[in-house]
Tab-separated table of C-alpha atoms in Angstrom:
chain	number	residue	atom	x	y	z
A	114	ALA	CA	31.891	-15.547	141.660
A	115	GLN	CA	34.404	-13.389	139.967
A	116	SER	CA	33.190	-9.874	139.288
A	117	VAL	CA	34.218	-6.276	138.530
A	118	ALA	CA	32.402	-3.377	139.787
A	119	GLN	CA	32.523	0.145	138.474
A	120	PRO	CA	30.551	1.978	141.023
A	121	GLU	CA	30.011	5.120	138.957
A	122	ASP	CA	27.829	5.022	135.763
A	123	GLN	CA	29.156	8.522	134.942
A	124	VAL	CA	31.874	10.912	136.248
A	125	ASN	CA	31.978	14.429	135.221
A	126	VAL	CA	35.149	16.414	135.629
A	127	ALA	CA	36.100	20.230	134.576
A	128	GLU	CA	38.865	20.293	132.161
A	129	GLY	CA	42.237	20.744	134.006
A	130	ASN	CA	41.075	18.973	137.007
A	131	PRO	CA	42.342	15.503	138.195
A	132	LEU	CA	40.112	12.717	137.277
A	133	THR	CA	39.435	9.256	138.846
A	134	VAL	CA	37.533	6.159	137.446
A	135	LYS	CA	36.977	3.807	140.152
A	136	CYS	CA	37.219	0.038	139.745
A	137	THR	CA	37.006	-2.975	142.372
A	138	TYR	CA	37.418	-6.616	141.842
A	139	SER	CA	36.375	-9.943	143.278
A	140	VAL	CA	38.452	-12.986	141.985
A	141	SER	CA	39.354	-16.066	143.848
A	142	GLY	CA	42.865	-16.112	142.734
A	143	ASN	CA	45.642	-13.761	141.452
A	144	PRO	CA	44.104	-11.069	139.211
A	145	TYR	CA	45.750	-9.328	136.182
A	146	LEU	CA	43.887	-6.232	135.760
A	147	PHE	CA	43.388	-4.098	132.577
A	148	TRP	CA	41.668	-0.708	131.620
A	149	TYR	CA	40.360	-0.079	128.171
A	150	VAL	CA	38.650	2.991	126.572
A	151	GLN	CA	36.042	3.430	123.957
A	152	TYR	CA	35.576	6.654	122.135
A	153	PRO	CA	32.168	7.230	120.577
A	154	ASN	CA	31.594	4.900	117.680
A	155	ARG	CA	35.091	3.259	118.041
A	156	GLY	CA	36.422	-0.038	119.108
A	157	LEU	CA	38.145	-0.647	122.416
A	158	GLN	CA	41.641	0.662	123.044
A	159	PHE	CA	43.913	-0.807	125.521
A	160	LEU	CA	45.103	1.759	127.964
A	161	LEU	CA	47.126	-0.150	130.736
A	162	LYS	CA	47.423	-3.240	132.770
A	163	TYR	CA	48.875	-4.359	136.038
A	164	ILE	CA	50.369	-7.698	136.190
A	165	THR	CA	52.987	-7.709	139.005
A	166	GLY	CA	55.595	-5.311	140.271
A	167	ASP	CA	54.975	-1.744	141.122
A	168	ASN	CA	51.502	-1.000	142.210
A	169	LEU	CA	51.245	2.455	140.139
A	170	VAL	CA	51.373	1.487	136.337
A	171	LYS	CA	51.387	4.135	133.727
A	172	GLY	CA	49.703	3.779	130.373
A	173	SER	CA	48.511	5.596	127.191
A	174	TYR	CA	47.360	9.234	126.967
A	175	GLY	CA	48.842	10.053	130.508
A	176	PHE	CA	46.572	7.834	132.272
A	177	GLU	CA	47.920	5.672	135.304
A	178	ALA	CA	46.197	3.430	137.658
A	179	GLU	CA	47.027	2.074	141.194
A	180	PHE	CA	46.631	-1.586	142.354
A	181	ASN	CA	45.619	-1.802	145.948
A	182	LYS	CA	45.411	-5.463	147.023
A	183	SER	CA	44.092	-4.956	150.507
A	184	GLN	CA	41.197	-2.912	148.970
A	185	THR	CA	40.998	-4.858	145.752
A	186	SER	CA	40.817	-1.866	143.779
A	187	PHE	CA	42.438	-0.522	140.467
A	188	HIS	CA	41.504	2.979	140.170
A	189	LEU	CA	42.233	4.943	136.775
A	190	LYS	CA	43.606	8.376	137.406
A	191	LYS	CA	44.937	11.392	135.294
A	192	PRO	CA	46.174	14.307	136.801
A	193	SER	CA	44.731	16.969	134.486
A	194	ALA	CA	41.666	16.025	132.260
A	195	LEU	CA	41.284	16.950	128.642
A	196	VAL	CA	38.008	17.301	126.912
A	197	SER	CA	39.295	14.637	124.365
A	198	ASP	CA	39.490	12.057	127.481
A	199	SER	CA	35.584	12.052	127.146
A	200	ALA	CA	34.664	8.609	126.600
A	201	LEU	CA	33.381	5.153	128.005
A	202	TYR	CA	36.022	3.487	130.205
A	203	PHE	CA	36.008	-0.376	131.019
A	204	CYS	CA	37.825	-2.081	133.765
A	205	ALA	CA	38.417	-5.777	133.223
A	206	VAL	CA	40.280	-8.571	135.187
A	207	ARG	CA	41.730	-11.891	134.415
A	208	ASP	CA	42.048	-14.702	137.039
A	209	VAL	CA	45.587	-15.826	136.397
A	210	TYR	CA	44.920	-19.572	137.202
A	211	GLY	CA	41.297	-19.764	136.963
A	212	ASP	CA	39.533	-22.349	134.692
A	213	SER	CA	38.371	-19.509	132.585
A	214	ASN	CA	41.500	-17.622	132.463
A	215	TYR	CA	41.295	-17.099	128.802
A	216	GLN	CA	38.235	-14.763	129.738
A	217	LEU	CA	38.213	-11.080	130.616
A	218	ILE	CA	35.790	-10.265	133.134
A	219	TRP	CA	34.354	-6.838	132.393
A	220	GLY	CA	32.921	-4.095	134.537
A	221	ALA	CA	29.766	-2.229	133.384
A	222	GLY	CA	31.771	0.688	132.164
A	223	THR	CA	31.881	4.306	133.384
A	224	LYS	CA	31.097	7.291	130.987
A	225	LEU	CA	33.548	9.964	131.605
A	226	ILE	CA	32.577	13.507	130.666
A	227	ILE	CA	35.173	16.210	130.724
A	228	LYS	CA	33.672	19.727	130.506
A	229	PRO	CA	35.559	22.659	129.075
B	150	ASP	CA	46.419	2.791	116.452
B	151	THR	CA	44.905	-0.646	116.305
B	152	GLU	CA	46.780	-3.347	114.459
B	153	VAL	CA	43.612	-5.319	114.119
B	154	THR	CA	41.741	-4.596	111.113
B	155	GLN	CA	38.090	-5.314	110.465
B	156	THR	CA	35.683	-5.228	107.476
B	157	PRO	CA	33.344	-4.018	106.655
B	158	LYS	CA	32.894	-1.116	109.170
B	159	HIS	CA	29.179	-1.234	108.546
B	160	LEU	CA	26.875	-3.809	107.138
B	161	VAL	CA	23.206	-3.813	106.903
B	162	MET	CA	21.494	-7.299	105.995
B	163	GLY	CA	18.162	-8.729	105.832
B	164	MET	CA	17.373	-11.769	108.056
B	165	THR	CA	17.331	-14.173	104.932
B	166	ASN	CA	20.860	-12.922	103.881
B	167	LYS	CA	24.306	-14.480	104.214
B	168	LYS	CA	27.150	-12.164	104.998
B	169	SER	CA	30.638	-12.305	106.379
B	170	LEU	CA	32.797	-10.253	108.841
B	171	LYS	CA	36.518	-10.322	108.279
B	172	CYS	CA	39.517	-9.586	110.553
B	173	GLU	CA	43.132	-9.326	109.882
B	174	GLN	CA	46.141	-8.973	112.255
B	175	HIS	CA	49.803	-8.827	111.539
B	176	MET	CA	51.240	-9.001	114.998
B	177	GLY	CA	52.055	-12.837	115.038
B	178	HIS	CA	49.325	-13.330	117.507
B	179	ARG	CA	48.117	-16.968	118.099
B	180	ALA	CA	44.839	-16.280	119.753
B	181	MET	CA	41.947	-14.366	117.940
B	182	TYR	CA	38.554	-13.703	119.449
B	183	TRP	CA	35.066	-12.575	118.442
B	184	TYR	CA	33.134	-10.359	120.656
B	185	LYS	CA	29.626	-8.771	120.544
B	186	GLN	CA	28.918	-5.422	122.008
B	187	LYS	CA	25.484	-3.768	122.579
B	188	ALA	CA	25.482	0.153	122.988
B	189	LYS	CA	27.220	1.144	126.314
B	190	LYS	CA	27.506	-2.345	127.628
B	191	PRO	CA	30.833	-4.406	128.024
B	192	PRO	CA	31.786	-6.670	125.237
B	193	GLU	CA	30.516	-10.337	125.284
B	194	LEU	CA	32.833	-13.023	124.173
B	195	MET	CA	31.580	-15.225	121.410
B	196	PHE	CA	34.362	-17.309	120.018
B	197	VAL	CA	37.995	-17.969	120.730
B	198	TYR	CA	40.533	-19.415	118.279
B	199	SER	CA	44.004	-20.602	119.504
B	200	TYR	CA	46.551	-21.705	116.871
B	201	GLU	CA	43.859	-21.573	114.358
B	202	LYS	CA	41.516	-23.912	115.978
B	203	LEU	CA	38.203	-23.380	117.790
B	204	SER	CA	38.938	-23.398	121.317
B	205	ILE	CA	35.905	-21.607	123.016
B	206	ASN	CA	32.479	-21.209	121.734
B	207	GLU	CA	30.355	-19.340	124.394
B	208	SER	CA	27.104	-21.185	123.419
B	209	VAL	CA	26.582	-18.744	120.505
B	210	PRO	CA	23.699	-19.650	118.193
B	211	SER	CA	24.496	-21.581	115.071
B	212	ARG	CA	23.427	-18.665	112.895
B	213	PHE	CA	27.019	-17.239	113.792
B	214	SER	CA	29.839	-19.229	112.098
B	215	PRO	CA	33.329	-18.452	112.861
B	216	GLU	CA	36.387	-19.559	110.522
B	217	CYS	CA	40.036	-19.224	110.870
B	218	PRO	CA	41.712	-19.677	107.525
B	219	ASN	CA	45.100	-19.164	108.893
B	220	SER	CA	46.931	-17.485	111.744
B	221	SER	CA	46.484	-13.802	110.413
B	222	LEU	CA	42.683	-14.036	109.392
B	223	LEU	CA	39.425	-14.594	111.302
B	224	ASN	CA	35.984	-14.645	109.698
B	225	LEU	CA	32.537	-14.741	111.051
B	226	HIS	CA	29.870	-15.992	108.847
B	227	LEU	CA	26.376	-14.824	109.447
B	228	HIS	CA	23.335	-16.389	108.169
B	229	ALA	CA	19.463	-15.864	108.849
B	230	LEU	CA	19.896	-13.505	111.644
B	231	GLN	CA	17.599	-11.870	113.873
B	232	PRO	CA	17.081	-8.030	114.559
B	233	GLU	CA	18.397	-8.582	118.212
B	234	ASP	CA	21.654	-9.585	116.590
B	235	SER	CA	22.329	-5.999	115.553
B	236	ALA	CA	25.285	-4.885	117.573
B	237	LEU	CA	29.045	-3.949	117.365
B	238	TYR	CA	31.188	-7.099	116.489
B	239	LEU	CA	34.684	-6.645	117.664
B	240	CYS	CA	37.742	-8.911	116.777
B	241	ALA	CA	40.632	-9.149	119.019
B	242	SER	CA	43.757	-10.987	119.244
B	243	SER	CA	46.348	-11.600	121.918
B	244	GLN	CA	49.869	-13.280	121.932
B	245	ASP	CA	48.303	-16.507	123.117
B	246	LEU	CA	45.176	-17.866	125.041
B	247	GLY	CA	46.405	-17.309	128.434
B	248	GLY	CA	47.019	-19.252	131.424
B	249	GLY	CA	49.598	-18.626	134.244
B	250	TYR	CA	51.625	-15.566	133.270
B	251	SER	CA	50.228	-15.573	129.587
B	252	SER	CA	47.014	-14.392	131.313
B	253	GLY	CA	48.677	-11.065	131.343
B	254	ASN	CA	48.812	-10.913	127.588
B	255	THR	CA	46.946	-8.042	126.423
B	256	ILE	CA	44.061	-8.423	124.249
B	257	TYR	CA	44.123	-5.911	121.205
B	258	PHE	CA	40.736	-4.955	119.747
B	259	GLY	CA	39.930	-3.901	116.053
B	260	GLU	CA	37.535	-0.823	115.474
B	261	GLY	CA	34.662	-3.233	114.876
B	262	SER	CA	32.039	-3.748	112.476
B	263	TRP	CA	28.603	-2.414	113.018
B	264	LEU	CA	25.911	-4.617	112.090
B	265	THR	CA	22.318	-3.906	111.783
B	266	VAL	CA	19.659	-6.581	110.774
B	267	VAL	CA	16.607	-5.477	109.201
């Protein structure tokens, strides 16, 4: 079965420190990987995606993510956290040639708290 | 800023009411989606329209009725809802439905409509 795991319900980071939000996936075929962020009482905002090419992808608000095929991971990173980064982060995957390739398979979400 | 616009932002309705949620996008996208999201949970896909035709219905109860009047607009008609239907309803769009390389098309979400059923 296809699945996405975000092993941490919550991540706490001090402002200015680097942050990592973890994501691992299990799909039978080739994955396309996405990160979305949801600020309190807001909709989902697209951050970045991996389709092909360079394993390190850069996205909005200074975020980046590294695709690691051998570890089936796509961790979200930022070198220096801001208080305004506090939000709920979702990892999602699409199986390129799967029967349900219209479908995003979502992780459970990780709440990121940046403390001043 | 999102280019998917949803109205209303908040809606309170009784269980016997009929109401509608509206969504509009001007990105020329040909796939449009309705999702339901409960607090702090990932969104759940409800319906998918591709080229203005209903392509996917994820076994959603008939009290939810989608409509796609044209390529830019998507409605969700609500009737006889239950309190457990209270949630954030998100509209989204993408270039097309996906499949092969198109599966890399980004799905863009609106700000959502907060629905409370009393």
